[in-house]
PDB file of C-alpha atoms in Angstrom:
ATOM      1  CA  MET A 159     -15.525   8.142 -46.349  1.00  0.00           C
ATOM      2  CA  ARG A 160     -15.041  11.797 -45.669  1.00  0.00           C
ATOM      3  CA  VAL A 161     -18.361  11.847 -43.192  1.00  0.00           C
ATOM      4  CA  ARG A 162     -17.216   9.017 -41.357  1.00  0.00           C
ATOM      5  CA  ASN A 163     -13.720  10.523 -40.830  1.00  0.00           C
ATOM      6  CA  ALA A 164     -14.939  13.966 -40.126  1.00  0.00           C
ATOM      7  CA  LEU A 165     -17.272  11.904 -37.477  1.00  0.00           C
ATOM      8  CA  VAL A 166     -14.398  10.576 -35.894  1.00  0.00           C
ATOM      9  CA  PHE A 167     -12.419  14.091 -35.500  1.00  0.00           C
ATOM     10  CA  LEU A 168     -15.454  15.027 -34.201  1.00  0.00           C
ATOM     11  CA  GLY A 169     -15.757  12.539 -31.680  1.00  0.00           C
ATOM     12  CA  LEU A 170     -12.129  12.893 -30.659  1.00  0.00           C
ATOM     13  CA  GLY A 171     -12.342  16.228 -30.646  1.00  0.00           C
ATOM     14  CA  ALA A 172     -15.204  16.068 -27.960  1.00  0.00           C
ATOM     15  CA  ALA A 173     -13.766  13.672 -25.907  1.00  0.00           C
ATOM     16  CA  LEU A 174     -10.499  15.769 -25.575  1.00  0.00           C
ATOM     17  CA  ALA A 175     -12.678  19.007 -24.757  1.00  0.00           C
ATOM     18  CA  VAL A 176     -14.653  17.106 -22.100  1.00  0.00           C
ATOM     19  CA  GLY A 177     -10.968  15.757 -20.843  1.00  0.00           C
ATOM     20  CA  ALA A 178     -10.692  12.653 -18.616  1.00  0.00           C
ATOM     21  CA  PRO A 179      -9.848  12.639 -15.296  1.00  0.00           C
ATOM     22  CA  ALA A 180      -6.010  13.248 -14.964  1.00  0.00           C
ATOM     23  CA  VAL A 181      -4.365  10.190 -12.898  1.00  0.00           C
ATOM     24  CA  THR A 182      -1.371  11.407 -11.681  1.00  0.00           C
ATOM     25  CA  ALA A 183       1.568   8.482  -9.854  1.00  0.00           C
ATOM     26  CA  GLN A 184       2.137   8.532  -6.482  1.00  0.00           C
ATOM     27  CA  ALA A 185       5.254   7.045  -5.301  1.00  0.00           C
ATOM     28  CA  ALA A 186       4.635   4.282  -2.763  1.00  0.00           C
ATOM     29  CA  PRO A 187       6.846   3.769   0.580  1.00  0.00           C
ATOM     30  CA  SER A 188      10.069   1.661  -0.708  1.00  0.00           C
ATOM     31  CA  GLY A 189      12.532  -0.257   1.005  1.00  0.00           C
ATOM     32  CA  CYS A 190      10.182  -1.806   2.719  1.00  0.00           C
ATOM     33  CA  SER A 191      11.134  -4.820   5.092  1.00  0.00           C
ATOM     34  CA  SER A 192       9.702  -6.988   7.926  1.00  0.00           C
ATOM     35  CA  TRP A 193      11.167  -9.613  10.374  1.00  0.00           C
ATOM     36  CA  GLN A 194      10.773 -11.659  13.122  1.00  0.00           C
ATOM     37  CA  THR A 195      12.995 -11.440  16.295  1.00  0.00           C
ATOM     38  CA  SER A 196      11.137 -14.313  18.117  1.00  0.00           C
ATOM     39  CA  PRO A 197       7.884 -16.530  17.644  1.00  0.00           C
ATOM     40  CA  THR A 198       5.732 -13.705  19.065  1.00  0.00           C
ATOM     41  CA  PHE A 199       7.621 -10.293  18.095  1.00  0.00           C
ATOM     42  CA  ALA A 200       8.236  -8.912  14.167  1.00  0.00           C
ATOM     43  CA  TYR A 201       9.344  -5.710  13.366  1.00  0.00           C
ATOM     44  CA  GLY A 202       8.731  -3.744  10.030  1.00  0.00           C
ATOM     45  CA  VAL A 203      10.250  -0.234   8.408  1.00  0.00           C
ATOM     46  CA  CYS A 204      10.338   1.502   5.288  1.00  0.00           C
ATOM     47  CA  ASN A 205      13.278   3.218   4.211  1.00  0.00           C
ATOM     48  CA  ARG A 206      11.777   5.896   1.913  1.00  0.00           C
ATOM     49  CA  VAL A 207       8.121   7.150   2.918  1.00  0.00           C
ATOM     50  CA  PRO A 208       7.025   9.978   0.235  1.00  0.00           C
ATOM     51  CA  GLN A 209       5.721  12.810   1.875  1.00  0.00           C
ATOM     52  CA  GLY A 210       1.940  12.319   2.330  1.00  0.00           C
ATOM     53  CA  ASP A 211       1.861   8.439   1.967  1.00  0.00           C
ATOM     54  CA  ALA A 212       1.849   5.622   4.577  1.00  0.00           C
ATOM     55  CA  TRP A 213       2.695   1.928   5.488  1.00  0.00           C
ATOM     56  CA  ARG A 214       1.960  -0.008   8.543  1.00  0.00           C
ATOM     57  CA  LEU A 215       3.085  -3.543   9.775  1.00  0.00           C
ATOM     58  CA  GLY A 216       0.858  -6.552   9.887  1.00  0.00           C
ATOM     59  CA  ILE A 217       1.199  -9.866  11.041  1.00  0.00           C
ATOM     60  CA  ARG A 218      -0.998 -13.409  11.227  1.00  0.00           C
ATOM     61  CA  CYS A 219      -0.851 -15.329  14.467  1.00  0.00           C
ATOM     62  CA  SER A 220      -1.049 -19.029  14.584  1.00  0.00           C
ATOM     63  CA  ASP A 221      -5.001 -18.371  16.533  1.00  0.00           C
ATOM     64  CA  GLY A 222      -6.398 -17.134  13.910  1.00  0.00           C
ATOM     65  CA  ASP A 223      -5.854 -13.595  14.693  1.00  0.00           C
ATOM     66  CA  TYR A 224      -4.635 -10.298  12.409  1.00  0.00           C
ATOM     67  CA  ASP A 225      -3.022  -7.472  13.547  1.00  0.00           C
ATOM     68  CA  TRP A 226      -1.831  -4.279  11.907  1.00  0.00           C
ATOM     69  CA  SER A 227      -0.075  -1.322  13.438  1.00  0.00           C
ATOM     70  CA  ALA A 228      -1.074   2.086  13.195  1.00  0.00           C
ATOM     71  CA  TRP A 229      -0.296   3.930   9.760  1.00  0.00           C
ATOM     72  CA  LYS A 230       3.366   5.187   9.633  1.00  0.00           C
ATOM     73  CA  TYR A 231       4.165   8.466   7.679  1.00  0.00           C
ATOM     74  CA  THR A 232       7.876   8.364   8.594  1.00  0.00           C
ATOM     75  CA  THR A 233      10.583   6.015   8.609  1.00  0.00           C
ATOM     76  CA  GLN A 234       9.997   5.042  12.140  1.00  0.00           C
ATOM     77  CA  ARG A 235      10.243   1.303  12.824  1.00  0.00           C
ATOM     78  CA  THR A 236       7.371  -0.483  14.512  1.00  0.00           C
ATOM     79  CA  SER A 237       6.387  -3.764  15.967  1.00  0.00           C
ATOM     80  CA  LEU A 238       3.677  -6.141  16.943  1.00  0.00           C
ATOM     81  CA  ARG A 239       2.969  -9.376  18.657  1.00  0.00           C
ATOM     82  CA  CYS A 240       0.735 -12.456  18.813  1.00  0.00           C
ATOM     83  CA  ASN A 241      -1.142 -11.602  22.309  1.00  0.00           C
ATOM     84  CA  ASN A 242      -2.775 -14.675  23.082  1.00  0.00           C
ATOM     85  CA  SER A 243      -1.250 -17.235  25.016  1.00  0.00           C
ATOM     86  CA  GLY A 244       0.682 -19.787  22.966  1.00  0.00           C
ATOM     87  CA  ALA A 245       0.139 -18.217  19.648  1.00  0.00           C
ATOM     88  CA  VAL A 246       2.808 -17.655  17.421  1.00  0.00           C
ATOM     89  CA  ILE A 247       3.474 -15.485  14.445  1.00  0.00           C
ATOM     90  CA  THR A 248       2.792 -17.019  11.488  1.00  0.00           C
ATOM     91  CA  HIS A 249       3.014 -14.418   8.534  1.00  0.00           C
ATOM     92  CA  HIS A 250       4.385 -10.748   8.675  1.00  0.00           C
ATOM     93  CA  TRP A 251       4.070  -8.162   5.784  1.00  0.00           C
ATOM     94  CA  ILE A 252       4.294  -4.533   5.213  1.00  0.00           C
ATOM     95  CA  ASP A 253       0.871  -2.889   3.949  1.00  0.00           C
ATOM     96  CA  PRO A 254       1.622   0.439   1.882  1.00  0.00           C
ATOM     97  CA  ALA A 255      -1.004   2.947   1.812  1.00  0.00           C
ATOM     98  CA  ASN A 256      -1.220   3.227  -2.122  1.00  0.00           C
TER      99      ASN A 256
END
């Protein structure tokens, strides 16, 4: 029993000495929303964007196209539209970078 306990503590000590990579929690953008103002036009915004983080607006159009805005690193609102004739937005969302 003593030998087993010694081996367990030796293994635990070695694992702690080597160390596991530390994972730091990063805050994601918050207060995000997207909305449509017409069948072909959508807006998106995040009210809080921690430094170094980002978000983007995404849409899917009825013709099967997907489109995303450039990554946004501030709370500045952005917009997208379906570009092909007759296509309308079927889905809109916010993608956080993390």
